[in-house]
Amino acid sequence: MIEEFVISGHTLFVLNNVVDNSTIEGFYEYIEKLPFLKHERDNEDDDYPSFSSDLKPKQFEQQSVIAKLARNYLGKFYPEKDYVLFRVAVNLMTKGDMEIPHFDCLPHRDDITILYYANREWLPSYGGETLFYDDKDTQLAILPKPGRMVIFPGVIEHKAGVPSRHCKGVRYALALKYTSRSNFKKKN
């Protein structure tokens, strides 16, 4: 099921049940073995880095079922653009962490972010919703259900939600960052 929302004049897509249970389980087992560093900052003013593990974009896109699904949906929703995957990170959050609202790109850019919620189970009481803002006001909260993807322009302000104290584990989210090929060439 695909749901569409408009925030700040940009369309955000929520895709439920995009992967089967064996893929959810397999990816969860894979990320549980990754090394995480406490260095991920939402912006330059973020004094509270969170844990993340960076993966190699080209290799990940060639080998991951989730990356292939993400690429297919990217082509479906943005057929006029030629996007390049330039960053892949698995973010880890636990109760007590702190997140700050941020943008994934500058206002003039057309970058796209795809989030894949990577836990094998998640109860509503765990919280951890991703919040999306318009003019500094919350417009949408997305629960990080297993197998769910959210696709949105990086110019939409958002922040990852921190799990509640009811959650005894961690919240995993895979972030795939895409930029148009013309922007990618300017960077490199």
XYZ file of N, CA and C in Angstrom:
564
model
N 0.831 -1.181 0.000
C 0.000 0.000 0.000
C 0.879 1.249 0.000
N 0.551 2.205 -0.833
C 1.296 3.452 -0.941
C 0.383 4.600 -0.520
N 0.880 5.419 0.401
C 0.162 6.614 0.826
C 0.971 7.828 0.408
N 0.285 8.892 0.011
C 0.944 10.135 -0.384
C 0.516 11.258 0.546
N 1.488 12.083 0.915
C 1.238 13.260 1.740
C 1.982 14.426 1.112
N 1.435 15.622 1.237
C 2.105 16.822 0.731
C 2.508 17.666 1.930
N 3.813 17.958 2.003
C 4.366 18.779 3.077
C 5.243 19.845 2.435
N 5.007 21.078 2.793
C 5.764 22.207 2.235
C 5.742 22.192 0.712
N 4.650 21.745 0.124
C 4.517 21.702 -1.332
C 5.233 20.546 -2.003
N 5.770 19.609 -1.217
C 6.496 18.451 -1.751
C 5.775 17.166 -1.361
N 5.779 16.195 -2.270
C 5.100 14.934 -2.011
C 6.021 13.952 -1.298
N 5.482 13.343 -0.264
C 6.159 12.317 0.525
C 5.365 11.031 0.336
N 6.065 9.920 0.121
C 5.428 8.626 -0.101
C 5.742 7.697 1.062
N 4.717 7.016 1.577
C 4.892 6.002 2.612
C 4.483 4.675 1.993
N 5.407 3.717 1.985
C 5.169 2.407 1.382
C 5.196 1.357 2.480
N 4.087 0.676 2.633
C 3.980 -0.349 3.670
C 4.152 -1.738 3.075
N 4.767 -2.615 3.863
C 4.934 -4.022 3.481
C 5.619 -4.180 2.123
N 6.701 -3.439 1.908
C 7.395 -3.500 0.620
C 8.352 -4.686 0.509
N 8.673 -5.292 1.640
C 9.540 -6.476 1.607
C 8.896 -7.606 2.400
N 9.275 -8.827 2.063
C 8.716 -9.989 2.760
C 9.452 -10.215 4.086
N 8.894 -11.091 4.904
C 9.455 -11.337 6.235
C 10.876 -11.875 6.206
N 11.206 -12.708 5.227
C 12.573 -13.246 5.178
C 13.586 -12.138 4.862
N 13.195 -11.162 4.051
C 14.088 -10.028 3.759
C 14.234 -9.142 4.983
N 13.121 -8.902 5.680
C 13.181 -8.116 6.918
C 14.137 -8.786 7.905
N 13.970 -10.080 8.101
C 14.805 -10.829 9.048
C 16.269 -10.846 8.615
N 16.514 -11.113 7.342
C 17.888 -11.183 6.845
C 18.621 -9.860 6.962
N 17.952 -8.757 6.629
C 18.606 -7.452 6.726
C 18.842 -7.078 8.182
N 17.884 -7.414 9.047
C 18.049 -7.141 10.466
C 19.275 -7.887 11.017
N 19.408 -9.146 10.662
C 20.579 -9.921 11.112
C 21.874 -9.318 10.576
N 21.855 -8.824 9.349
C 23.033 -8.192 8.751
C 23.426 -6.930 9.531
N 22.463 -6.043 9.798
C 22.825 -4.782 10.447
C 23.183 -4.959 11.921
N 22.697 -6.013 12.536
C 23.061 -6.262 13.930
C 24.567 -6.526 14.078
N 25.234 -6.910 13.012
C 26.665 -7.219 13.057
C 27.538 -6.040 12.618
N 26.920 -4.943 12.190
C 27.691 -3.793 11.705
C 28.375 -3.060 12.853
N 29.515 -2.439 12.564
C 30.142 -1.574 13.575
C 29.492 -0.190 13.523
N 29.072 0.315 14.653
C 28.441 1.630 14.728
C 29.358 2.599 15.459
N 29.450 3.817 14.942
C 30.227 4.877 15.566
C 29.287 6.012 15.957
N 29.582 6.654 17.066
C 28.748 7.772 17.534
C 29.294 9.061 16.914
N 28.892 9.295 15.664
C 29.413 10.466 14.954
C 28.371 11.156 14.062
N 27.191 10.594 13.943
C 26.169 11.143 13.049
C 25.547 12.389 13.669
N 25.660 13.512 12.950
C 25.098 14.776 13.430
C 24.052 15.270 12.439
N 22.950 15.819 12.967
C 21.885 16.320 12.110
C 22.274 17.617 11.409
N 23.108 18.412 12.036
C 23.638 19.632 11.435
C 24.863 20.069 12.232
N 25.464 21.183 11.833
C 26.707 21.618 12.485
C 26.495 22.061 13.930
N 25.271 22.369 14.319
C 24.983 22.784 15.689
C 24.612 21.617 16.605
N 24.627 20.400 16.082
C 24.216 19.214 16.841
C 25.331 18.780 17.785
N 25.109 18.989 19.068
C 26.095 18.601 20.085
C 25.886 17.183 20.592
N 24.901 16.473 20.021
C 24.547 15.147 20.497
C 24.563 14.145 19.347
N 25.743 13.728 18.925
C 25.789 12.779 17.797
C 25.125 11.453 18.151
N 24.624 10.792 17.127
C 24.016 9.476 17.317
C 24.855 8.430 16.593
N 24.528 7.175 16.816
C 25.274 6.073 16.225
C 24.830 5.818 14.787
N 25.802 5.568 13.925
C 25.490 5.175 12.551
C 26.618 4.309 12.010
N 26.294 3.622 10.933
C 27.264 2.798 10.222
C 27.109 3.092 8.733
N 28.167 3.592 8.121
C 28.125 3.925 6.704
C 28.493 2.714 5.856
N 27.766 2.547 4.760
C 28.005 1.458 3.821
C 28.415 2.057 2.474
N 29.037 1.256 1.639
C 29.485 1.735 0.327
C 28.299 1.749 -0.636
N 27.931 2.943 -1.150
C 26.727 3.066 -1.979
C 26.698 2.147 -3.210
N 27.756 2.130 -3.978
C 27.748 1.346 -5.219
C 27.592 -0.151 -4.911
N 28.350 -0.630 -3.959
C 28.290 -2.038 -3.569
C 26.913 -2.381 -2.984
N 26.391 -1.503 -2.141
C 25.101 -1.752 -1.516
C 23.998 -1.817 -2.574
N 24.039 -0.908 -3.526
C 23.001 -0.887 -4.553
C 23.052 -2.123 -5.445
N 24.228 -2.673 -5.642
C 24.369 -3.876 -6.470
C 23.935 -5.141 -5.742
N 24.099 -5.169 -4.420
C 23.910 -6.408 -3.676
C 22.646 -6.480 -2.823
N 22.025 -5.366 -2.531
C 20.912 -5.359 -1.580
C 19.552 -5.377 -2.279
N 18.702 -6.281 -1.841
C 17.319 -6.336 -2.323
C 16.602 -5.032 -1.979
N 16.865 -4.521 -0.800
C 16.219 -3.286 -0.357
C 16.643 -2.114 -1.233
N 17.918 -2.036 -1.574
C 18.390 -0.959 -2.455
C 17.770 -1.079 -3.843
N 17.614 -2.289 -4.326
C 16.990 -2.486 -5.650
C 15.524 -2.071 -5.621
N 14.820 -2.398 -4.551
C 13.434 -1.946 -4.399
C 13.367 -0.419 -4.340
N 14.257 0.163 -3.565
C 14.293 1.624 -3.443
C 14.526 2.264 -4.811
N 15.436 1.722 -5.572
C 15.739 2.250 -6.915
C 14.504 2.150 -7.812
N 13.781 1.046 -7.742
C 12.566 0.884 -8.547
C 11.515 1.934 -8.188
N 11.306 2.154 -6.897
C 10.325 3.159 -6.477
C 10.790 4.569 -6.837
N 12.067 4.828 -6.727
C 12.611 6.127 -7.108
C 12.299 6.409 -8.580
N 12.501 5.417 -9.433
C 12.189 5.558 -10.854
C 10.709 5.729 -11.113
N 9.882 5.092 -10.293
C 8.428 5.198 -10.450
C 7.931 6.589 -10.069
N 8.427 7.130 -8.953
C 7.940 8.412 -8.456
C 8.633 9.623 -9.078
N 9.855 9.424 -9.579
C 10.623 10.527 -10.164
C 11.219 10.087 -11.501
N 10.376 9.740 -12.470
C 10.890 9.187 -13.738
C 11.688 10.182 -14.572
N 11.494 11.463 -14.345
C 12.172 12.481 -15.153
C 13.609 12.739 -14.708
N 14.006 12.184 -13.579
C 15.342 12.450 -13.029
C 16.239 11.230 -13.119
N 17.522 11.494 -13.235
C 18.546 10.448 -13.219
C 19.296 10.597 -11.895
N 18.920 9.784 -10.905
C 19.481 9.910 -9.565
C 20.636 8.946 -9.327
N 21.594 9.424 -8.510
C 22.760 8.646 -8.104
C 22.697 8.467 -6.590
N 22.884 7.240 -6.130
C 22.960 6.968 -4.692
C 24.344 7.400 -4.208
N 24.389 8.405 -3.333
C 25.694 8.909 -2.885
C 25.984 8.630 -1.418
N 24.975 8.235 -0.643
C 25.236 7.902 0.766
C 24.272 6.837 1.234
N 24.813 5.879 1.983
C 24.029 4.827 2.614
C 24.484 4.747 4.063
N 23.541 4.915 4.980
C 23.882 4.846 6.403
C 22.769 4.116 7.152
N 23.173 3.292 8.091
C 22.216 2.683 9.011
C 22.337 3.473 10.307
N 21.237 4.073 10.727
C 21.222 4.867 11.947
C 20.640 4.036 13.084
N 21.231 4.172 14.240
C 20.835 3.422 15.433
C 20.476 4.424 16.513
N 19.300 4.255 17.105
C 18.884 5.110 18.204
C 18.358 4.265 19.348
N 18.569 4.769 20.525
C 18.075 4.098 21.719
C 17.449 5.149 22.628
N 16.668 4.689 23.579
C 16.034 5.659 24.484
C 17.098 6.559 25.111
N 16.753 7.812 25.262
C 17.689 8.775 25.831
C 18.500 9.528 24.796
N 18.530 9.049 23.553
C 19.216 9.798 22.500
C 18.451 11.086 22.219
N 19.095 11.987 21.489
C 18.453 13.248 21.135
C 18.634 13.497 19.652
N 17.576 13.896 18.989
C 17.622 14.222 17.568
C 17.140 15.647 17.368
N 17.603 16.267 16.277
C 17.289 17.658 15.975
C 16.637 17.724 14.598
N 15.586 18.524 14.416
C 15.016 18.689 13.079
C 16.080 19.204 12.109
N 16.049 18.676 10.884
C 17.069 19.041 9.900
C 16.549 18.808 8.481
N 17.305 19.300 7.525
C 17.060 19.076 6.102
C 18.191 18.199 5.581
N 17.917 17.371 4.598
C 18.963 16.523 4.022
C 19.688 17.182 2.854
N 19.210 18.337 2.408
C 19.905 19.053 1.335
C 19.554 20.536 1.409
N 20.260 21.315 0.624
C 20.006 22.756 0.555
C 18.701 23.021 -0.189
N 18.072 24.179 0.042
C 16.758 24.456 -0.547
C 16.693 24.386 -2.073
N 17.782 24.670 -2.752
C 17.761 24.671 -4.224
C 18.022 23.291 -4.836
N 18.288 22.301 -4.014
C 18.619 20.961 -4.508
C 17.371 20.104 -4.643
N 17.476 19.047 -5.442
C 16.349 18.127 -5.629
C 16.689 16.724 -5.125
N 17.533 16.649 -4.097
C 17.925 15.361 -3.530
C 16.710 14.635 -2.959
N 16.791 13.305 -2.946
C 15.726 12.454 -2.420
C 16.317 11.563 -1.333
N 15.579 11.407 -0.254
C 15.954 10.490 0.819
C 14.934 9.355 0.859
N 15.444 8.144 1.015
C 14.582 6.994 1.238
C 14.976 6.377 2.576
N 14.002 6.280 3.469
C 14.213 5.617 4.754
C 13.567 4.243 4.696
N 14.291 3.269 5.191
C 13.745 1.916 5.348
C 13.878 1.579 6.823
N 12.750 1.283 7.465
C 12.763 0.946 8.889
C 13.142 -0.523 9.034
N 14.264 -0.761 9.700
C 14.947 -2.049 9.608
C 14.785 -2.976 10.811
N 13.967 -2.605 11.785
C 13.744 -3.536 12.895
C 12.859 -4.688 12.448
N 13.023 -5.842 13.075
C 12.183 -6.988 12.700
C 10.831 -6.950 13.403
N 10.751 -6.175 14.464
C 9.456 -5.944 15.107
C 9.481 -4.565 15.744
N 8.302 -3.933 15.820
C 8.200 -2.610 16.435
C 6.777 -2.421 16.923
N 6.627 -2.146 18.220
C 5.314 -1.910 18.806
C 5.024 -0.408 18.828
N 3.772 -0.004 18.683
C 3.442 1.423 18.754
C 3.927 2.080 20.052
N 3.928 1.330 21.153
C 4.369 1.896 22.437
C 5.862 2.215 22.463
N 6.609 1.724 21.476
C 8.044 2.032 21.395
C 8.297 3.455 20.897
N 7.286 4.079 20.295
C 7.480 5.433 19.777
C 8.443 5.432 18.604
N 9.348 6.400 18.581
C 10.379 6.461 17.537
C 9.883 6.951 16.191
N 8.734 7.626 16.163
C 8.193 8.106 14.902
C 9.140 9.116 14.250
N 9.232 9.061 12.927
C 9.924 10.108 12.176
C 8.924 11.250 12.028
N 9.355 12.445 12.401
C 8.480 13.620 12.347
C 8.861 14.481 11.148
N 7.852 14.965 10.446
C 8.046 15.840 9.292
C 7.389 17.182 9.590
N 8.079 18.268 9.216
C 7.667 19.613 9.588
C 7.387 20.486 8.365
N 6.505 21.462 8.581
C 6.294 22.553 7.635
C 6.326 23.827 8.463
N 7.251 24.708 8.151
C 7.390 25.972 8.870
C 7.532 25.740 10.381
N 8.389 24.790 10.737
C 8.731 24.458 12.136
C 7.583 23.849 12.938
N 6.522 23.396 12.245
C 5.381 22.785 12.928
C 5.212 21.355 12.428
N 5.035 20.412 13.332
C 4.887 19.004 12.966
C 3.642 18.801 12.099
N 3.831 18.156 10.950
C 2.735 17.882 10.029
C 2.411 16.398 9.923
N 3.410 15.546 10.171
C 3.223 14.117 9.956
C 4.178 13.333 10.845
N 3.690 12.240 11.412
C 4.513 11.326 12.212
C 4.370 9.936 11.598
N 5.502 9.306 11.307
C 5.516 7.978 10.686
C 6.147 6.983 11.655
N 5.371 5.998 12.087
C 5.871 4.950 12.968
C 6.851 4.062 12.192
N 7.985 3.719 12.780
C 8.982 2.906 12.066
C 8.640 1.414 12.033
N 7.566 1.080 11.347
C 7.131 -0.321 11.242
C 8.103 -1.125 10.388
N 8.352 -2.361 10.731
C 9.218 -3.214 9.912
C 8.703 -3.307 8.469
N 9.627 -3.209 7.529
C 9.273 -3.336 6.121
C 8.678 -2.089 5.507
N 8.659 -0.988 6.210
C 8.100 0.269 5.704
C 9.212 1.133 5.120
N 8.894 1.807 4.008
C 9.800 2.782 3.399
C 9.098 4.134 3.346
N 9.883 5.186 3.495
C 9.391 6.548 3.313
C 10.316 7.210 2.298
N 9.723 7.799 1.266
C 10.481 8.448 0.198
C 10.074 9.915 0.175
N 11.065 10.807 0.266
C 10.733 12.231 0.338
C 11.888 13.102 -0.155
N 11.552 14.298 -0.654
C 12.598 15.249 -1.025
C 13.369 15.694 0.217
N 14.678 15.803 0.078
C 15.531 16.184 1.199
C 15.291 17.592 1.705
N 14.499 18.384 0.987
C 14.186 19.750 1.421
C 13.041 19.789 2.435
N 12.462 18.633 2.759
C 11.434 18.589 3.806
C 12.144 18.431 5.157
N 11.887 19.362 6.053
C 12.498 19.280 7.389
C 11.900 18.078 8.139
N 12.771 17.357 8.835
C 12.336 16.149 9.542
C 13.314 15.824 10.661
N 12.928 14.871 11.491
C 13.858 14.332 12.490
C 13.417 12.920 12.850
N 14.397 12.123 13.209
C 14.125 10.763 13.666
C 13.608 10.825 15.090
N 12.634 9.988 15.372
C 12.110 9.923 16.729
C 12.921 8.960 17.578
N 13.058 9.299 18.824
C 13.808 8.483 19.768
C 12.848 7.469 20.400
N 13.276 6.224 20.544
C 12.409 5.221 21.175
C 12.044 5.600 22.606
N 10.882 5.151 23.033
C 10.437 5.391 24.402
C 11.177 4.454 25.362
N 11.004 4.684 26.643
C 11.660 3.803 27.617
C 11.036 2.412 27.636
N 9.894 2.255 27.004
C 9.268 0.943 26.880
C 10.055 0.042 25.923
N 10.788 0.645 25.014
C 11.588 -0.105 24.033
C 12.900 -0.554 24.678
N 13.097 -1.846 24.773
C 14.306 -2.378 25.419
C 15.468 -2.537 24.432
N 15.190 -2.399 23.133
C 16.231 -2.550 22.122
C 16.590 -1.213 21.498
N 16.946 -1.250 20.224
C 17.330 -0.054 19.494
C 16.408 0.127 18.281
N 16.412 1.314 17.749
C 15.665 1.636 16.526
C 16.686 1.738 15.399
N 16.493 0.922 14.363
C 17.356 0.964 13.187
C 16.597 1.592 12.022
N 17.256 2.474 11.311
C 16.698 3.025 10.074
C 17.819 3.111 9.045
N 17.560 2.571 7.878
C 18.485 2.671 6.750
C 18.143 3.945 6.003
N 19.122 4.809 5.789
C 18.922 6.047 5.041
C 19.694 5.959 3.726
N 18.958 6.065 2.633
C 19.541 6.083 1.299
C 19.396 7.501 0.765
N 20.512 8.139 0.421
C 20.487 9.530 -0.048
C 20.862 9.559 -1.530
N 19.972 10.153 -2.322
C 20.152 10.248 -3.770
C 20.245 11.707 -4.188
N 21.066 11.966 -5.186
C 21.141 13.284 -5.795
C 21.072 13.112 -7.303
N 20.653 14.155 -7.999
C 20.592 14.041 -9.459
C 22.013 13.942 -10.005
N 22.144 13.273 -11.121
C 23.464 13.044 -11.718
C 24.195 14.358 -11.947
N 23.488 15.429 -12.343
C 24.148 16.723 -12.581
C 24.726 17.282 -11.276
N 24.013 17.126 -10.146
C 24.560 17.566 -8.861
C 25.728 16.701 -8.422
N 25.649 15.408 -8.705
C 26.710 14.482 -8.335
C 28.010 14.841 -9.047
N 27.916 15.187 -10.324
C 29.099 15.559 -11.101
C 29.732 16.828 -10.557
N 28.908 17.766 -10.062
C 29.423 19.009 -9.496
C 30.195 18.736 -8.216
N 29.750 17.734 -7.437
C 30.401 17.403 -6.172
C 31.755 16.732 -6.381
N 31.863 15.929 -7.461
C 33.067 15.123 -7.661
C 33.998 15.708 -8.688
